Coordinates of C-alpha atoms in Angstrom, one line a residue:
X1 CA 4.6 178.7 43.7
X2 CA 7.8 177.0 43.6
X3 CA 6.5 174.3 46.0
X4 CA 3.5 173.7 43.8
X5 CA 5.6 173.2 40.8
X6 CA 7.8 170.9 42.7
X7 CA 4.8 168.9 43.8
X8 CA 3.4 168.7 40.3
X9 CA 6.8 167.7 39.0
X10 CA 7.1 165.1 41.7
X11 CA 3.7 163.7 40.9
X12 CA 4.5 163.6 37.2
X13 CA 7.8 161.9 37.8
X14 CA 6.2 159.5 40.2
X15 CA 3.5 158.7 37.6
X16 CA 6.1 158.1 35.0
X17 CA 8.1 155.9 37.3
X18 CA 4.9 154.0 38.2
X19 CA 4.0 153.6 34.5
X20 CA 7.5 152.3 33.8
X21 CA 7.3 149.9 36.7
X22 CA 3.8 148.7 35.6
X23 CA 5.1 148.1 32.1
X24 CA 8.0 146.2 33.4
X25 CA 5.8 144.1 35.7
X26 CA 3.3 143.5 32.8
X27 CA 6.2 142.5 30.6
X28 CA 7.4 140.0 33.2
X29 CA 3.9 138.6 33.7
X30 CA 3.5 138.3 29.9
X31 CA 6.8 136.5 29.6
X32 CA 5.8 134.2 32.4
X33 CA 2.4 133.5 30.8
X34 CA 4.1 132.8 27.5
X35 CA 6.5 130.5 29.1
X36 CA 3.6 128.7 30.9
X37 CA 1.7 128.5 27.6
X38 CA 4.7 127.1 25.9
X39 CA 5.1 124.5 28.6
X40 CA 1.4 123.6 28.4
X41 CA 1.5 123.4 24.6
X42 CA 4.6 121.2 24.8
X43 CA 2.9 118.9 27.3
X44 CA -0.3 118.8 25.2
X45 CA 1.8 118.0 22.1
X46 CA 3.6 115.3 24.0
X47 CA 0.4 113.8 25.3
X48 CA -1.2 114.1 21.8
X49 CA 1.8 112.3 20.3
X50 CA 1.6 109.6 22.9
X51 CA -2.2 109.1 22.3
X52 CA -1.7 109.3 18.5
X53 CA 0.9 106.5 18.7
X54 CA -1.5 104.4 20.8
X55 CA -4.4 104.9 18.4
X56 CA -2.1 104.2 15.5
X57 CA -1.0 101.0 17.1
X58 CA -4.7 100.0 17.8
X59 CA -5.8 100.7 14.3
X60 CA -2.8 98.8 12.9
X61 CA -3.8 95.8 15.1
X62 CA -7.5 96.0 14.1
X63 CA -6.4 96.3 10.4
X64 CA -4.2 93.2 10.9
X65 CA -7.1 91.3 12.6
X66 CA -9.5 92.3 9.8
X67 CA -7.0 91.3 7.2
X68 CA -6.5 87.9 8.8
X69 CA -10.3 87.4 9.0
X70 CA -10.8 88.3 5.4
X71 CA -7.9 86.1 4.4
X72 CA -9.4 83.2 6.3
X73 CA -12.8 83.7 4.7
X74 CA -11.1 84.0 1.3
X75 CA -9.2 80.8 1.9
X76 CA -12.5 79.1 2.9
X77 CA -14.1 80.3 -0.3
X78 CA -11.2 79.2 -2.3
X79 CA -11.2 75.8 -0.6
X80 CA -14.9 75.3 -1.2
X81 CA -14.5 76.3 -4.9
X82 CA -11.6 73.9 -5.2
X83 CA -13.6 71.2 -3.6
X84 CA -16.6 71.9 -6.0
X85 CA -14.2 71.9 -8.9
X86 CA -12.7 68.7 -7.8
X87 CA -16.1 67.1 -7.4
X88 CA -17.1 68.4 -10.8
X89 CA -14.0 67.0 -12.4
X90 CA -14.6 63.7 -10.8
X91 CA -18.2 63.6 -12.1
X92 CA -16.9 64.6 -15.5
X93 CA -14.3 61.8 -15.4
X94 CA -17.0 59.3 -14.3
X95 CA -19.3 60.5 -17.1
X96 CA -16.5 60.2 -19.6
X97 CA -15.7 56.7 -18.4
X98 CA -19.5 55.8 -18.6
X99 CA -19.8 57.3 -22.0
X100 CA -16.7 55.5 -23.3
X101 CA -18.1 52.2 -21.9
X102 CA -21.5 52.9 -23.5
X103 CA -19.8 53.7 -26.8
X104 CA -17.9 50.5 -26.7
X105 CA -21.2 48.6 -25.9
X106 CA -22.9 50.4 -28.8
X107 CA -20.1 49.5 -31.1
X108 CA -20.4 45.9 -30.1
X109 CA -24.2 46.0 -30.5
X110 CA -23.9 47.7 -33.9
X111 CA -21.5 45.0 -35.1
X112 CA -23.9 42.3 -33.8
X113 CA -26.8 44.0 -35.5
X114 CA -24.9 44.2 -38.8
X115 CA -24.1 40.5 -38.6
X116 CA -27.8 39.7 -37.8
X117 CA -29.0 41.9 -40.7
X118 CA -26.6 40.1 -43.1
X119 CA -27.9 36.7 -41.7
X120 CA -31.6 37.9 -42.2
X121 CA -30.9 39.1 -45.7
X122 CA -29.4 35.7 -46.5
X123 CA -32.4 33.9 -45.0
X124 CA -34.8 36.1 -47.0
X125 CA -33.0 35.3 -50.2
X126 CA -33.3 31.6 -49.3
X127 CA -37.0 32.0 -48.4
X128 CA -37.8 33.8 -51.6
X129 CA -36.1 31.1 -53.7
X130 CA -38.1 28.4 -51.7
X131 CA -41.3 30.4 -52.2
X132 CA -40.8 30.6 -55.9
X133 CA -40.2 26.9 -56.0
X134 CA -43.3 26.2 -53.9
X135 CA -45.4 28.4 -56.2
X136 CA -44.1 26.5 -59.2
X137 CA -44.8 23.2 -57.6
X138 CA -48.3 24.3 -56.4
X139 CA -49.1 25.5 -59.9
X140 CA -48.0 22.2 -61.4
X141 CA -50.1 20.3 -58.8
X142 CA -53.2 22.4 -59.5
X143 CA -52.7 21.7 -63.2
X144 CA -52.4 18.0 -62.6
X145 CA -55.5 18.1 -60.3
X146 CA -57.5 19.9 -63.0
X147 CA -56.5 17.2 -65.5
X148 CA -57.4 14.4 -63.1
X149 CA -60.7 15.9 -61.8
X150 CA -61.8 17.5 -65.1
X151 CA -62.6 20.7 -63.1
X152 CA -61.0 24.1 -63.2
X153 CA -59.6 25.6 -60.1
X154 CA -62.4 28.2 -59.8
X155 CA -65.1 25.5 -60.0
X156 CA -63.3 23.4 -57.4
X157 CA -63.0 26.4 -55.1
X158 CA -66.8 27.2 -55.5
X159 CA -67.7 23.6 -54.6
X160 CA -65.4 23.7 -51.6
X161 CA -66.9 27.0 -50.4
X162 CA -70.5 25.7 -50.8
X163 CA -69.7 22.6 -48.8
X164 CA -68.0 24.7 -46.1
X165 CA -70.9 27.0 -45.9
X166 CA -73.4 24.2 -45.4
X167 CA -71.2 22.7 -42.7
X168 CA -70.7 26.0 -41.0
X169 CA -74.4 26.7 -41.1
X170 CA -75.3 23.4 -39.5
X171 CA -72.7 23.9 -36.8
X172 CA -73.9 27.5 -36.2
X173 CA -77.5 26.3 -35.9
X174 CA -76.5 23.7 -33.4
X175 CA -74.4 26.2 -31.4
X176 CA -77.3 28.7 -31.3
X177 CA -79.7 26.0 -30.2
X178 CA -77.4 24.9 -27.4
X179 CA -77.0 28.6 -26.3
X180 CA -80.8 29.1 -26.4
X181 CA -81.4 26.1 -24.3
X182 CA -78.7 27.2 -21.8
X183 CA -80.1 30.8 -21.7
X184 CA -83.6 29.4 -21.0
X185 CA -82.2 27.4 -18.1
X186 CA -80.1 30.2 -16.6
X187 CA -82.3 33.3 -17.4
X188 CA -84.7 32.7 -14.5
X189 CA -81.8 31.9 -12.2
X190 CA -80.0 35.1 -13.2
X191 CA -83.2 37.2 -12.8
X192 CA -83.8 35.8 -9.3
X193 CA -80.1 36.5 -8.5
X194 CA -80.4 40.1 -9.6
X195 CA -83.7 40.7 -7.7
X196 CA -82.3 39.0 -4.5
X197 CA -79.1 41.0 -4.6
X198 CA -81.1 44.2 -5.2
X199 CA -83.5 43.5 -2.2
X200 CA -80.5 42.7 0.0
X201 CA -78.7 45.9 -0.8
X202 CA -81.8 48.1 -0.4
X203 CA -83.3 46.6 2.8
X204 CA -85.2 49.2 4.7
X205 CA -87.4 49.2 7.7
X206 CA -91.1 49.9 7.1
X207 CA -93.5 51.6 9.5
X208 CA -97.2 51.5 8.7
X209 CA -99.0 54.9 9.0
X210 CA -101.6 55.3 11.6
X211 CA -104.7 57.6 11.7
X212 CA -104.1 59.1 15.1
X213 CA -101.4 61.3 16.7
X214 CA -100.8 61.9 20.4
X215 CA -100.2 65.5 21.5
X216 CA -98.4 65.6 24.8
X217 CA -99.0 68.5 27.2
X218 CA -97.2 69.5 30.3
X219 CA -100.1 69.3 32.7
X220 CA -103.8 68.5 32.7
X221 CA -104.6 72.2 33.4
X222 CA -103.8 72.9 29.7
X223 CA -106.6 70.6 28.6
X224 CA -109.2 73.0 30.1
X225 CA -107.7 75.9 28.2
X226 CA -107.7 73.9 24.9
X227 CA -111.4 72.9 25.5
X228 CA -112.4 76.5 26.3
X229 CA -115.6 77.8 27.7
X230 CA -118.4 75.4 26.8
X231 CA -116.1 73.7 24.3
X232 CA -115.8 76.7 22.0
X233 CA -112.0 76.4 21.5
X234 CA -112.0 72.7 20.7
X235 CA -114.9 73.2 18.3
X236 CA -113.0 76.1 16.6
X237 CA -109.9 73.9 16.2
X238 CA -111.9 71.0 14.8
X239 CA -113.7 73.3 12.3
X240 CA -110.5 75.0 11.2
X241 CA -108.4 71.8 10.8
X242 CA -111.0 69.0 10.1
X243 CA -109.3 66.9 12.8
X244 CA -111.2 65.2 15.6
X245 CA -109.7 66.0 19.0
X246 CA -110.3 63.4 21.7
X247 CA -109.8 64.6 25.2
X248 CA -110.1 61.5 27.5
X249 CA -108.7 60.4 30.8
X250 CA -105.2 59.8 29.4
X251 CA -102.9 61.9 31.6
X252 CA -101.0 64.8 29.9
X253 CA -102.1 63.8 26.4
X254 CA -104.6 64.7 23.7
X255 CA -105.4 62.4 20.8
X256 CA -105.7 63.9 17.3
X257 CA -107.7 61.6 14.9
X258 CA -107.9 62.1 11.2
X259 CA -107.2 59.9 8.1
X260 CA -105.5 62.9 6.3
X261 CA -101.9 63.1 7.7
X262 CA -101.6 66.7 6.4
X263 CA -104.6 67.9 8.5
X264 CA -103.3 65.9 11.5
X265 CA -99.8 67.6 11.2
X266 CA -101.4 71.0 10.8
X267 CA -103.5 70.4 14.0
X268 CA -100.6 69.1 16.0
X269 CA -98.3 72.1 15.1
X270 CA -101.1 74.6 15.7
X271 CA -101.8 73.1 19.1
X272 CA -98.2 73.3 19.9
X273 CA -98.0 77.0 19.0
X274 CA -101.2 77.8 20.8
X275 CA -100.1 76.1 24.0
X276 CA -96.6 77.7 23.8
X277 CA -98.1 81.2 23.2
X278 CA -100.8 80.8 25.9
X279 CA -103.5 82.8 23.9
X280 CA -106.2 80.2 23.0
X281 CA -109.4 81.7 21.6
X282 CA -111.3 81.1 18.3
X283 CA -109.8 84.2 16.4
X284 CA -106.3 83.2 17.5
X285 CA -106.9 79.6 16.5
X286 CA -107.9 80.5 13.0
X287 CA -104.9 82.8 12.6
X288 CA -102.4 80.1 13.9
X289 CA -104.0 77.4 11.6
X290 CA -103.6 79.6 8.5
X291 CA -99.9 80.3 9.4
X292 CA -99.3 76.6 10.1
X293 CA -100.9 75.6 6.8
X294 CA -98.5 77.9 4.9
X295 CA -95.6 76.5 7.0
X296 CA -96.5 72.9 6.0
X297 CA -96.7 73.9 2.4
X298 CA -93.1 75.3 2.6
X299 CA -92.0 72.2 4.5
X300 CA -93.4 70.1 1.7
X301 CA -91.2 71.9 -0.8
X302 CA -88.1 71.4 1.4
X303 CA -88.9 67.7 1.8
X304 CA -89.1 67.3 -2.0
X305 CA -85.7 69.1 -2.4
X306 CA -84.0 67.0 0.2
X307 CA -85.3 63.8 -1.4
X308 CA -84.1 64.6 -4.9
X309 CA -80.7 65.7 -3.5
X310 CA -80.4 62.5 -1.5
X311 CA -81.2 60.3 -4.5
X312 CA -78.8 62.3 -6.8
X313 CA -81.6 63.4 -9.2
X314 CA -81.0 66.7 -11.0
X315 CA -83.1 69.0 -13.2
X316 CA -86.5 68.1 -11.8
X317 CA -89.3 70.7 -12.4
X318 CA -90.3 72.6 -9.2
X319 CA -93.9 71.4 -9.5
X320 CA -92.7 67.8 -9.5
X321 CA -90.4 68.5 -6.5
X322 CA -93.5 69.8 -4.7
X323 CA -95.5 66.7 -5.6
X324 CA -92.6 64.6 -4.2
X325 CA -92.7 66.5 -1.0
X326 CA -96.5 66.0 -0.7
X327 CA -96.0 62.3 -0.8
X328 CA -94.6 62.5 2.7
X329 CA -98.2 63.1 3.9
X330 CA -99.8 60.4 1.8
X331 CA -100.0 56.6 2.3
X332 CA -100.8 53.7 0.0
X333 CA -102.4 50.8 1.9
X334 CA -100.9 52.1 5.1
X335 CA -97.4 52.4 3.5
X336 CA -95.9 55.9 3.5
X337 CA -95.9 57.0 -0.2
X338 CA -92.6 59.0 0.0
X339 CA -90.8 56.1 1.7
X340 CA -92.2 53.7 -0.8
X341 CA -91.1 55.9 -3.7
X342 CA -87.6 56.4 -2.3
X343 CA -87.3 52.7 -1.9
X344 CA -88.5 52.0 -5.4
X345 CA -86.1 54.6 -6.8
X346 CA -83.1 52.9 -5.1
X347 CA -84.2 49.4 -6.2
X348 CA -84.6 50.7 -9.8
X349 CA -81.1 52.2 -9.7
X350 CA -79.5 49.0 -8.5
X351 CA -81.4 46.8 -10.9
X352 CA -80.7 49.1 -13.9
X353 CA -77.0 49.1 -13.1
X354 CA -77.0 45.3 -12.9
X355 CA -78.6 45.1 -16.3
X356 CA -76.3 47.7 -17.9
X357 CA -79.0 50.5 -18.2
X358 CA -78.9 54.1 -17.1
X359 CA -79.3 54.0 -13.2
X360 CA -80.0 57.8 -12.9
X361 CA -82.9 57.6 -15.3
X362 CA -84.2 54.5 -13.5
X363 CA -84.1 56.3 -10.2
X364 CA -85.9 59.3 -11.7
X365 CA -88.8 57.1 -13.0
X366 CA -88.9 55.1 -9.7
X367 CA -89.3 58.3 -7.6
X368 CA -92.0 59.7 -9.8
X369 CA -94.0 56.5 -10.5
X370 CA -96.7 57.3 -7.9
X371 CA -97.0 61.1 -8.1
X372 CA -100.5 60.5 -9.5
X373 CA -101.6 59.6 -6.0
X374 CA -101.3 63.2 -4.8
X375 CA -103.8 65.0 -7.1
X376 CA -104.3 68.8 -6.8
X377 CA -108.0 68.9 -7.8
X378 CA -110.9 66.6 -7.1
X379 CA -111.4 66.1 -10.9
X380 CA -108.0 64.3 -11.0
X381 CA -109.3 61.6 -8.6
X382 CA -111.2 60.0 -11.5
X383 CA -108.1 59.4 -13.6
X384 CA -105.9 56.3 -12.7
X385 CA -102.9 57.4 -10.8
X386 CA -100.4 55.9 -13.3
X387 CA -102.0 57.8 -16.3
X388 CA -102.2 61.0 -14.2
X389 CA -98.6 60.7 -13.2
X390 CA -97.6 60.1 -16.8
X391 CA -99.5 63.2 -17.9
X392 CA -97.9 65.4 -15.3
X393 CA -94.4 64.0 -16.2
X394 CA -95.1 64.9 -19.9
X395 CA -96.4 68.3 -18.9
X396 CA -93.2 69.1 -17.0
X397 CA -90.7 68.0 -19.6
X398 CA -89.6 64.5 -18.5
X399 CA -88.1 62.1 -21.0
X400 CA -90.3 59.7 -23.0
X401 CA -88.8 56.7 -21.3
X402 CA -89.6 58.1 -17.8
X403 CA -93.2 59.0 -18.8
X404 CA -93.8 55.5 -20.3
X405 CA -92.4 53.8 -17.2
X406 CA -94.7 55.9 -15.0
X407 CA -97.8 55.2 -17.1
X408 CA -97.2 51.5 -17.7
X409 CA -96.2 50.3 -14.2
X410 CA -99.8 49.0 -13.7
X411 CA -100.3 47.9 -17.3
X412 CA -102.6 50.8 -18.2
X413 CA -100.6 51.4 -21.4
X414 CA -98.1 49.4 -23.4
X415 CA -94.5 49.2 -22.2
X416 CA -92.1 50.8 -24.8
X417 CA -88.8 50.8 -23.0
X418 CA -86.7 48.5 -20.7
X419 CA -87.3 50.9 -17.8
X420 CA -91.0 50.1 -17.7
X421 CA -90.8 46.5 -16.5
X422 CA -88.0 47.5 -14.0
X423 CA -90.3 50.1 -12.4
X424 CA -93.2 47.5 -12.3
X425 CA -91.0 44.9 -10.7
X426 CA -89.5 47.2 -8.1
X427 CA -92.9 48.6 -7.2
X428 CA -94.1 45.1 -6.6
X429 CA -91.0 44.3 -4.5
X430 CA -91.5 47.4 -2.3
X431 CA -95.2 46.9 -1.8
X432 CA -95.5 43.1 -1.6
X433 CA -93.2 42.6 1.4
X434 CA -94.8 41.2 4.5
X435 CA -96.0 44.1 6.8
X436 CA -95.4 46.8 4.2
X437 CA -99.1 47.5 3.4
X438 CA -102.5 47.1 5.0
X439 CA -105.5 46.7 2.6
X440 CA -108.0 47.4 5.3
X441 CA -106.6 50.9 6.2
X442 CA -106.6 52.0 2.5
X443 CA -110.2 50.9 2.0
X444 CA -111.2 52.8 5.2
X445 CA -109.4 55.9 4.1
X446 CA -111.1 55.7 0.7
X447 CA -114.5 55.4 2.4
X448 CA -113.8 58.6 4.4
X449 CA -112.7 60.4 1.2
X450 CA -115.9 59.3 -0.6
X451 CA -117.9 60.7 2.3
X452 CA -116.3 64.1 1.9
X453 CA -116.7 64.1 -1.9
X454 CA -120.4 63.5 -1.5
X455 CA -120.7 66.7 0.6
X456 CA -118.7 68.7 -1.9
X457 CA -121.2 67.7 -4.6
X458 CA -123.8 70.1 -3.2
X459 CA -123.8 73.8 -3.8
X460 CA -122.7 76.2 -1.1
X461 CA -120.4 73.7 0.7
X462 CA -117.2 75.3 1.8
X463 CA -115.5 72.6 3.8
X464 CA -116.3 69.0 4.6
X465 CA -114.6 66.8 7.2
X466 CA -115.2 63.1 7.9
X467 CA -114.6 62.6 11.7
X468 CA -115.4 60.0 14.4
X469 CA -113.8 57.2 12.2
X470 CA -116.4 57.9 9.5
X471 CA -119.4 58.0 11.8
X472 CA -119.9 61.7 11.5
X473 CA -119.6 64.1 8.5
X474 CA -119.2 67.8 9.5
X475 CA -120.1 70.2 6.7
X476 CA -119.3 73.9 6.8
X477 CA -121.3 76.0 4.3
X478 CA -121.1 79.6 3.0
X479 CA -123.7 81.8 4.8
X480 CA -124.2 83.9 1.7
X481 CA -125.4 80.9 -0.4
X482 CA -127.1 78.7 2.2
X483 CA -129.8 80.0 4.6
X484 CA -130.7 78.4 8.0
X485 CA -133.7 76.6 6.3
X486 CA -131.5 75.4 3.5
X487 CA -128.9 74.1 6.0
X488 CA -131.5 71.7 7.4
X489 CA -132.5 70.6 3.9
X490 CA -128.9 70.2 2.9
X491 CA -128.2 68.0 5.9
X492 CA -131.1 65.8 5.0
X493 CA -130.1 65.7 1.3
X494 CA -126.5 64.7 2.1
X495 CA -127.6 62.0 4.5
X496 CA -130.0 60.5 1.8
X497 CA -127.1 60.6 -0.7
X498 CA -124.8 58.8 1.6
X499 CA -127.5 56.2 2.4
X500 CA -128.1 55.5 -1.3
X501 CA -124.6 55.7 -2.7
X502 CA -122.4 54.1 0.0
X503 CA -122.1 50.9 2.0
X504 CA -120.9 51.4 5.6
X505 CA -121.3 49.8 9.0
X506 CA -123.5 51.6 11.6
X507 CA -124.8 55.1 11.1
X508 CA -123.3 58.4 9.7
X509 CA -124.3 61.6 11.4
X510 CA -124.3 64.7 9.1
X511 CA -123.8 68.0 10.8
X512 CA -124.2 71.2 8.7
X513 CA -122.6 74.3 10.3
X514 CA -123.6 77.8 9.1
X515 CA -121.8 80.7 10.5
X516 CA -122.5 84.4 9.8
X517 CA -119.7 86.9 10.4
X518 CA -119.8 90.7 10.2
X519 CA -116.4 92.2 10.0
X520 CA -115.4 95.9 10.1
X521 CA -112.1 97.6 10.7
X522 CA -111.7 100.6 13.0
X523 CA -109.1 103.0 11.8

């Protein structure tokens, strides 16, 4: 028991001693740690102070450099301002010196002007005195003359005026007579000069229209396709277009013969489309010809628009523009009608400008002077083309001067404006030049037109084409109105009418074609 107590007591004492020793050791360690921390803090503070001093020095240096830069910039600004102020002061001093010199000059001028004004006033006083003296002397002389001549001043003045009038009248009559003689001598020369200058300025090449066109093909194999089986294709083309197609031994070419250039152009374009497409048969031929005819009508309108734009003519009625385009496919004695009208318009413009007239109005009348040669209906053929053109111009709102110039350019009506003789002269200039026209061609074309008109005079005739240079008249009739028996009678009647009404060389073959078609549509 005692041993146990001793052991416990020993353990307790040992624990106390160990606790004390541990506390002492912990205290020593803590003191060591505190000392180490103090040393570390001291070293950190020392380093921080050193670094702070370095940063402080750097910032001070940067601040000094910035200050120096700002100071230098400020000095530059101050120097530039000082320079500007110095320049401004110099300019002001120059202006002041200039103003002072101008003021001194003005003072001197003012003094000179004042002296001259005084001199002028003095001279005016002297002149007024002299004028008064002259008036008095004149009055006394007039009184003396009245006493000597026994006439008053008014009577003498009237006699003097009458004598001066007679003298002036005789001199004026002599002057007028001289000028009239001079005008008679120079009028013809001036007129020739104006006409020659106009012709020289508007010199154009002239190509006479022909009645045939050549259609080129790539190979002779195409000729067979155009002719068709037993010639049905070529007959269909001739019937649809009214153009004679000549297929001869000429390599790679087919000749289209017709006096009407519109038909010839329709046939040429239709052939081109058919050959390009490759499908050549009667139904396709009729379809292509119809489309080509519409295309030509549209092209006529475009040609008319381009023509009026080129000539600088504005405000022309659309129907007149269409007639101008149709002139491209008409000829007068072999001369293309549109080319002739354009040339006349240019000649009229130049000549009107030389004579001091309105050149735009002259161009307008020159372009429209032959529109009567492209009639729409057969009834218009009986009216002279100048009168017909004047009627159309009046219908579509053209000015009276233009209408009179159109109607009077062949002396059908009286000329009422200065434009009318100009149009007449320019028309003669354009048509009378060597090589411009061919009388024979126009009479030949007129004979072919007369042939077609005879056929149209019979009932039931739908189309009529003069082909083979007028040696054959091909007539297409309406099957509903003309029977087979009537077709034979019609052919005989037309041939007798041609024989009695026309004069022609050789023979004219009349062929009447009657075709019956039954058309239905499968839906």
